[in-house]
Amino acid sequence: MQHSDRRILFNIMDTLLSSCLESVQAMGSDFVLGYIQALDGEKDPRNLVIAFHSVLTMVGHLPFEVLAEDLFEVTSCYFPIDFTPPPNDPHGVSREALILGLRRCLTATPKFAEFCLPLLLEKLSSDVQSAKLDSLLTLVAGVEVFGAEALKPYLEPMWFALRNEAFQSVSEEVEAASLQALTAVVRALSRPLLPSGGGRGALGEFLEMVKKDCERYLREPELRLMRAAGCLLQAVARASDPACVAVTSSAVPLLLEQLTHQTQVGLQRTILTVLLEFVEVAKSYSQGEEVPSPLLPYKDSLLALLLSLLGDSHAQLRVAVIATITGLVGVAGLLESREVGLVAEHLLRMATGDMDSTVRRESSTALGGLARLHPAVVEEGVLRTLLATFTTATPMETDDSAPPPPRVADHTHLIATISTHHTIVSVTLPALLDYLGQLAGELYSSECQELARAASESARTIAERSVAEESSITLLHESIAPRVLSQCVAPSVTSPLVEPHVLLDEAVLGSCAALLRCCAQALDVSSSQSLLKLVLDVFVRGSVEQLAALSPGQPFAPLDPTSPARQTQLVTLLTATIGALRPSVLDGYYPELLPPLFQLACRCRHAPSSLQAAMAYASLVNKMEDGPELAQLLDRDTHQLWSCLSDTSHSSEQVTRALTVWLWLTKALVMRSHPTSRAAAIKLVSLCASPSLGNQAADGFQLILSDTSDILNRRCHANSRLMHRQLFFTVVVPEIVQQFHQAVPSVQRHLLQALAHVMQGVPKQVLLGELPSLLPLLLESLGCEDDGLRLCSLEALLSLAQDAPQAISEHMHALVPRLLGLARSPRSMKVRMAALQCVGVLTTLPHHVAFPHKQEVLKGLAPCLDDKKRLVRKEAVKSRSDWFLLGAL
């Protein structure tokens, strides 16, 4: 019968089984016999996919018992599947589909157990790794169906086969599958006793066999099979609670004995690794609180031994001990509160006093995990000790050159690490703000400043981590955010203008702004409106009496360009808050916010304040709804900005501020694909021709296309349309290319710089269609003297050589000499490294393109091997090796 006819036949029989099952059942085993005869010798993979599905239906609904062996043989002859579909196969038959279909057939019924298990054991002796893997995965699926009684005759050879794979396998995938199969076998043996009574006895015999073979390796860690033996025992213990108790009660005492008597650090670490894995297995013990953990009998000796090893002189051993202690604490109900407190005390000592930075870091992380599980214990002991340093270690008046005391600064970072539970967060955040207030009352010193930066950074870290919990969000909104505003605003209106203040430091304000930002991002609409009202009253209306410790009448006008810098710089707090709020919350407040922010951005002489105001202004424009109000605003403000940019009578500072606002406004419009973004982008291209603004305008393209972490992103609820980068690319690239051909060399450099930024900021698929016109310009940029432009162009070429080799191949004769020249450029190490990376990636081009340049490249790279910088020499060796091997294989 022809292939097409056989496929029709199998489709008909499969349709009968699915649509006319009752009629087929009336035929009894005759249909099964006929199907066996039809399937015998079938080779078409398309038909086999159908046949495997039909066999499953027959096993479930037809009387096949008398033909069980024949039905199994006619399907098992295809095991293991060895099929590779041809390229561009129109039928879509995959190897995975055949493997899964056959696996379901072989393990479809307990009646197949006596035929399937010997077959799998035979295939496990194969040298083909894929056959072993398929056999192991089929065994995993089969034992759940076959049951303990069917497994009993094959337990011993099955164990020997699985043990050998764990000990000797050259494939991690096969080793993992053998452990998975072992777990499945023990789980099947652990099921309730069968009427014949063989299940529990079979489990006991199998466990004894496993323990006898593995325990001798636990006694001899130097044989390097301890890890493999431990993995086998852990796979058994994961299967069921009885197996977990039996294995743990046997293995843990042996490991404790070895750990006690062993003196070699490497072997001690191996033992601890195996012990930790048993602890992790014990976490899955599921018999409830009334049945103690299998680790309970060994808890006291284990904990005492681990705590004593924390005093070892080897840092790597201490790290391994900390990991094991952390796992032990995570076993539910194992340690009492007193013992958890003892562990916390030791970890605190290691986190604050150990000489090794890795040990301190791991101890801090362990305390964070401990706080998540036992917050009351950590709050009572660890947290109280850490917070006490805020009152006892008051900064002293020291010389500005003196380094900050590491103890208090490190404690603030540790407080952030352990603030993993909302009850601890409710204590640590107010405490850190109290400490900031305490530092603000001290005389200014570099010591106080560093401590304030550490405390504010820790508060920021805690806030960013805790916003996922509702209780922490409420704390941030109702208590922390008003306090942050109050503590930052107070010194700007009460302290002398000439004296620095720790809370008005740029880094401290940045951390406070980030705290307000993460709070605003997480609030619901009602709470957001409350926070918005507060910042409006303070920053726009000047009502500082809304804040604690401030009285009415104190002058505070942070949005007035003529105000002192210590007030205008606080606009960063306003930017962080309103920039993270939802557009629906801001509706109705745009007329009150936009004009003063625009004036501050354009007129303020304090550059950071002007920048923050520009960012806030752009964020509001991005979120504002389309309509006459937005159109009128854009028409008025863009006209004012362009007048400043095009009028030579303005000072350079005014023009620079106007260009900064123009860049952020263009970014806001481009992200929302506003119609005016096209005109703004084209005018920005024209500014590249300006002698004074060309460089800044060119770099502005990077700002427009890059992602910003603190504003104008999805987390801050920005209006970001799909494909806005692609649309921007189609607008500006033709304009850049056109102006490049008409410009003088000094302007061409700025246009090439802009082009490099645009190419880096859009998906590579967008570039492919424009490469014929862009690549000559990109090669031209390699000859410019600007190292920043060279670096941008080299990075673009590096990615294009991998994504568009055909386009790069057409310019090899011009590209190779330029890259070799840049690889020897004495001006910039980064340029030399990037050029060498580009030279190396050229070997991935088609052989007939790259090979003719081999000798030229090898000769040109020789001087780079003697470069004065090690990193450059490293890149040169790698690149030259790639070219030396080209054509050698």
PDB file of C-alpha atoms in Angstrom, residues 468-613:
ATOM      1  CA  ALA A 468       5.261  44.995  47.391  1.00  0.00           C
ATOM      2  CA  GLU A 469       3.517  44.775  50.786  1.00  0.00           C
ATOM      3  CA  GLU A 470       0.388  46.799  51.498  1.00  0.00           C
ATOM      4  CA  SER A 471       1.347  47.567  55.084  1.00  0.00           C
ATOM      5  CA  SER A 472       4.692  48.987  53.980  1.00  0.00           C
ATOM      6  CA  ILE A 473       3.024  51.149  51.323  1.00  0.00           C
ATOM      7  CA  THR A 474       0.746  52.581  53.996  1.00  0.00           C
ATOM      8  CA  LEU A 475       3.741  53.316  56.209  1.00  0.00           C
ATOM      9  CA  LEU A 476       5.563  55.061  53.359  1.00  0.00           C
ATOM     10  CA  HIS A 477       2.557  57.180  52.452  1.00  0.00           C
ATOM     11  CA  GLU A 478       1.296  58.170  55.881  1.00  0.00           C
ATOM     12  CA  SER A 479       4.535  58.528  57.815  1.00  0.00           C
ATOM     13  CA  ILE A 480       7.765  58.268  55.848  1.00  0.00           C
ATOM     14  CA  ALA A 481       7.028  60.523  52.842  1.00  0.00           C
ATOM     15  CA  PRO A 482       5.899  63.538  54.966  1.00  0.00           C
ATOM     16  CA  ARG A 483       8.917  63.113  57.246  1.00  0.00           C
ATOM     17  CA  VAL A 484      11.315  62.993  54.291  1.00  0.00           C
ATOM     18  CA  LEU A 485       9.821  66.186  52.889  1.00  0.00           C
ATOM     19  CA  SER A 486       9.943  67.882  56.255  1.00  0.00           C
ATOM     20  CA  GLN A 487      13.549  66.924  57.001  1.00  0.00           C
ATOM     21  CA  CYS A 488      14.758  68.054  53.566  1.00  0.00           C
ATOM     22  CA  VAL A 489      12.783  71.307  53.422  1.00  0.00           C
ATOM     23  CA  ALA A 490      13.604  72.451  56.963  1.00  0.00           C
ATOM     24  CA  PRO A 491      17.334  73.173  56.465  1.00  0.00           C
ATOM     25  CA  SER A 492      16.644  75.011  53.202  1.00  0.00           C
ATOM     26  CA  VAL A 493      14.626  77.674  55.042  1.00  0.00           C
ATOM     27  CA  THR A 494      16.284  77.714  58.479  1.00  0.00           C
ATOM     28  CA  SER A 495      20.029  77.129  57.944  1.00  0.00           C
ATOM     29  CA  PRO A 496      22.468  79.897  56.979  1.00  0.00           C
ATOM     30  CA  LEU A 497      22.931  80.100  53.216  1.00  0.00           C
ATOM     31  CA  VAL A 498      26.713  79.916  53.360  1.00  0.00           C
ATOM     32  CA  GLU A 499      26.956  76.753  55.461  1.00  0.00           C
ATOM     33  CA  PRO A 500      26.622  73.267  53.912  1.00  0.00           C
ATOM     34  CA  HIS A 501      24.058  70.879  55.331  1.00  0.00           C
ATOM     35  CA  VAL A 502      24.173  67.085  55.350  1.00  0.00           C
ATOM     36  CA  LEU A 503      20.562  66.715  54.208  1.00  0.00           C
ATOM     37  CA  LEU A 504      21.031  69.065  51.250  1.00  0.00           C
ATOM     38  CA  ASP A 505      23.812  66.946  49.785  1.00  0.00           C
ATOM     39  CA  GLU A 506      23.126  65.816  46.225  1.00  0.00           C
ATOM     40  CA  ALA A 507      23.493  62.095  47.048  1.00  0.00           C
ATOM     41  CA  VAL A 508      21.236  62.358  50.111  1.00  0.00           C
ATOM     42  CA  LEU A 509      18.582  64.237  48.141  1.00  0.00           C
ATOM     43  CA  GLY A 510      18.842  61.627  45.375  1.00  0.00           C
ATOM     44  CA  SER A 511      18.154  58.808  47.831  1.00  0.00           C
ATOM     45  CA  CYS A 512      15.246  60.716  49.386  1.00  0.00           C
ATOM     46  CA  ALA A 513      13.839  61.387  45.915  1.00  0.00           C
ATOM     47  CA  ALA A 514      14.081  57.686  45.049  1.00  0.00           C
ATOM     48  CA  LEU A 515      12.200  56.845  48.238  1.00  0.00           C
ATOM     49  CA  LEU A 516       9.407  59.257  47.301  1.00  0.00           C
ATOM     50  CA  ARG A 517       9.390  57.864  43.761  1.00  0.00           C
ATOM     51  CA  CYS A 518       8.878  54.240  44.779  1.00  0.00           C
ATOM     52  CA  CYS A 519       6.132  55.369  47.167  1.00  0.00           C
ATOM     53  CA  ALA A 520       4.310  57.334  44.436  1.00  0.00           C
ATOM     54  CA  GLN A 521       4.611  54.443  41.967  1.00  0.00           C
ATOM     55  CA  ALA A 522       2.891  52.010  44.337  1.00  0.00           C
ATOM     56  CA  LEU A 523       0.040  54.176  45.661  1.00  0.00           C
ATOM     57  CA  ASP A 524      -3.563  53.790  44.594  1.00  0.00           C
ATOM     58  CA  VAL A 525      -5.461  56.749  43.144  1.00  0.00           C
ATOM     59  CA  SER A 526      -6.850  58.031  46.444  1.00  0.00           C
ATOM     60  CA  SER A 527      -3.519  57.935  48.262  1.00  0.00           C
ATOM     61  CA  SER A 528      -1.764  59.427  45.223  1.00  0.00           C
ATOM     62  CA  GLN A 529      -4.104  62.396  45.285  1.00  0.00           C
ATOM     63  CA  SER A 530      -3.312  62.945  48.951  1.00  0.00           C
ATOM     64  CA  LEU A 531       0.438  62.864  48.265  1.00  0.00           C
ATOM     65  CA  LEU A 532       0.038  65.181  45.268  1.00  0.00           C
ATOM     66  CA  LYS A 533      -1.884  67.694  47.382  1.00  0.00           C
ATOM     67  CA  LEU A 534       0.929  67.678  49.935  1.00  0.00           C
ATOM     68  CA  VAL A 535       3.711  68.358  47.418  1.00  0.00           C
ATOM     69  CA  LEU A 536       1.635  71.014  45.673  1.00  0.00           C
ATOM     70  CA  ASP A 537       1.018  72.832  48.945  1.00  0.00           C
ATOM     71  CA  VAL A 538       4.710  72.736  49.788  1.00  0.00           C
ATOM     72  CA  PHE A 539       6.463  73.285  46.457  1.00  0.00           C
ATOM     73  CA  VAL A 540       3.975  75.314  44.414  1.00  0.00           C
ATOM     74  CA  ARG A 541       2.038  77.219  47.092  1.00  0.00           C
ATOM     75  CA  GLY A 542       4.849  77.475  49.629  1.00  0.00           C
ATOM     76  CA  SER A 543       2.716  76.290  52.559  1.00  0.00           C
ATOM     77  CA  VAL A 544       5.521  74.777  54.612  1.00  0.00           C
ATOM     78  CA  GLU A 545       3.335  74.676  57.721  1.00  0.00           C
ATOM     79  CA  GLN A 546       1.945  71.457  56.266  1.00  0.00           C
ATOM     80  CA  LEU A 547       5.207  69.850  57.356  1.00  0.00           C
ATOM     81  CA  ALA A 548       6.286  69.106  60.891  1.00  0.00           C
ATOM     82  CA  ALA A 549       8.869  71.361  62.577  1.00  0.00           C
ATOM     83  CA  LEU A 550       8.128  74.224  60.178  1.00  0.00           C
ATOM     84  CA  SER A 551       6.102  77.289  61.019  1.00  0.00           C
ATOM     85  CA  PRO A 552       3.991  79.555  58.756  1.00  0.00           C
ATOM     86  CA  GLY A 553       5.639  82.510  57.133  1.00  0.00           C
ATOM     87  CA  GLN A 554       9.023  80.952  56.499  1.00  0.00           C
ATOM     88  CA  PRO A 555      10.049  81.821  52.914  1.00  0.00           C
ATOM     89  CA  PHE A 556      10.173  78.756  50.689  1.00  0.00           C
ATOM     90  CA  ALA A 557       9.911  79.170  46.917  1.00  0.00           C
ATOM     91  CA  PRO A 558      11.772  76.280  45.266  1.00  0.00           C
ATOM     92  CA  LEU A 559      10.170  76.943  41.853  1.00  0.00           C
ATOM     93  CA  ASP A 560      11.282  80.579  41.766  1.00  0.00           C
ATOM     94  CA  PRO A 561      14.384  80.829  39.548  1.00  0.00           C
ATOM     95  CA  THR A 562      15.726  83.638  41.759  1.00  0.00           C
ATOM     96  CA  SER A 563      15.580  81.544  44.963  1.00  0.00           C
ATOM     97  CA  PRO A 564      18.820  80.269  46.480  1.00  0.00           C
ATOM     98  CA  ALA A 565      20.165  76.961  45.159  1.00  0.00           C
ATOM     99  CA  ARG A 566      19.535  75.154  48.456  1.00  0.00           C
ATOM    100  CA  GLN A 567      15.810  75.709  47.834  1.00  0.00           C
ATOM    101  CA  THR A 568      15.630  75.202  44.067  1.00  0.00           C
ATOM    102  CA  GLN A 569      17.583  71.932  44.271  1.00  0.00           C
ATOM    103  CA  LEU A 570      14.683  70.471  46.259  1.00  0.00           C
ATOM    104  CA  VAL A 571      12.757  70.349  42.994  1.00  0.00           C
ATOM    105  CA  THR A 572      14.320  66.884  42.658  1.00  0.00           C
ATOM    106  CA  LEU A 573      11.828  65.721  45.326  1.00  0.00           C
ATOM    107  CA  LEU A 574       8.944  67.233  43.352  1.00  0.00           C
ATOM    108  CA  THR A 575      10.201  65.656  40.119  1.00  0.00           C
ATOM    109  CA  ALA A 576      10.467  62.210  41.719  1.00  0.00           C
ATOM    110  CA  THR A 577       6.921  62.445  43.089  1.00  0.00           C
ATOM    111  CA  ILE A 578       4.906  63.882  40.220  1.00  0.00           C
ATOM    112  CA  GLY A 579       6.989  62.001  37.667  1.00  0.00           C
ATOM    113  CA  ALA A 580       5.851  58.692  39.165  1.00  0.00           C
ATOM    114  CA  LEU A 581       2.133  59.462  39.575  1.00  0.00           C
ATOM    115  CA  ARG A 582      -0.591  58.171  37.277  1.00  0.00           C
ATOM    116  CA  PRO A 583      -1.882  60.554  34.581  1.00  0.00           C
ATOM    117  CA  SER A 584      -5.412  60.363  36.023  1.00  0.00           C
ATOM    118  CA  VAL A 585      -4.132  61.722  39.345  1.00  0.00           C
ATOM    119  CA  LEU A 586      -2.465  64.704  37.662  1.00  0.00           C
ATOM    120  CA  ASP A 587      -5.533  65.743  35.643  1.00  0.00           C
ATOM    121  CA  GLY A 588      -6.570  69.273  36.573  1.00  0.00           C
ATOM    122  CA  TYR A 589      -3.206  70.224  38.063  1.00  0.00           C
ATOM    123  CA  TYR A 590      -1.213  70.756  34.855  1.00  0.00           C
ATOM    124  CA  PRO A 591      -1.906  74.544  34.649  1.00  0.00           C
ATOM    125  CA  GLU A 592      -0.581  74.931  38.189  1.00  0.00           C
ATOM    126  CA  LEU A 593       2.565  72.831  37.663  1.00  0.00           C
ATOM    127  CA  LEU A 594       3.762  73.358  34.100  1.00  0.00           C
ATOM    128  CA  PRO A 595       4.406  77.144  33.934  1.00  0.00           C
ATOM    129  CA  PRO A 596       6.611  77.403  37.065  1.00  0.00           C
ATOM    130  CA  LEU A 597       8.530  74.263  36.112  1.00  0.00           C
ATOM    131  CA  PHE A 598       9.133  75.616  32.609  1.00  0.00           C
ATOM    132  CA  GLN A 599      10.388  78.932  33.964  1.00  0.00           C
ATOM    133  CA  LEU A 600      12.650  77.219  36.485  1.00  0.00           C
ATOM    134  CA  ALA A 601      14.100  74.960  33.774  1.00  0.00           C
ATOM    135  CA  CYS A 602      14.807  77.895  31.455  1.00  0.00           C
ATOM    136  CA  ARG A 603      15.955  80.560  33.917  1.00  0.00           C
ATOM    137  CA  CYS A 604      17.507  78.898  36.962  1.00  0.00           C
ATOM    138  CA  ARG A 605      21.281  79.346  37.114  1.00  0.00           C
ATOM    139  CA  HIS A 606      21.728  76.237  39.283  1.00  0.00           C
ATOM    140  CA  ALA A 607      22.283  73.519  36.651  1.00  0.00           C
ATOM    141  CA  PRO A 608      21.002  70.483  38.658  1.00  0.00           C
ATOM    142  CA  SER A 609      17.820  72.376  39.562  1.00  0.00           C
ATOM    143  CA  SER A 610      17.276  73.392  35.945  1.00  0.00           C
ATOM    144  CA  LEU A 611      17.750  69.795  34.789  1.00  0.00           C
ATOM    145  CA  GLN A 612      15.323  68.370  37.347  1.00  0.00           C
ATOM    146  CA  ALA A 613      12.723  70.981  36.414  1.00  0.00           C
TER     147      ALA A 613
END
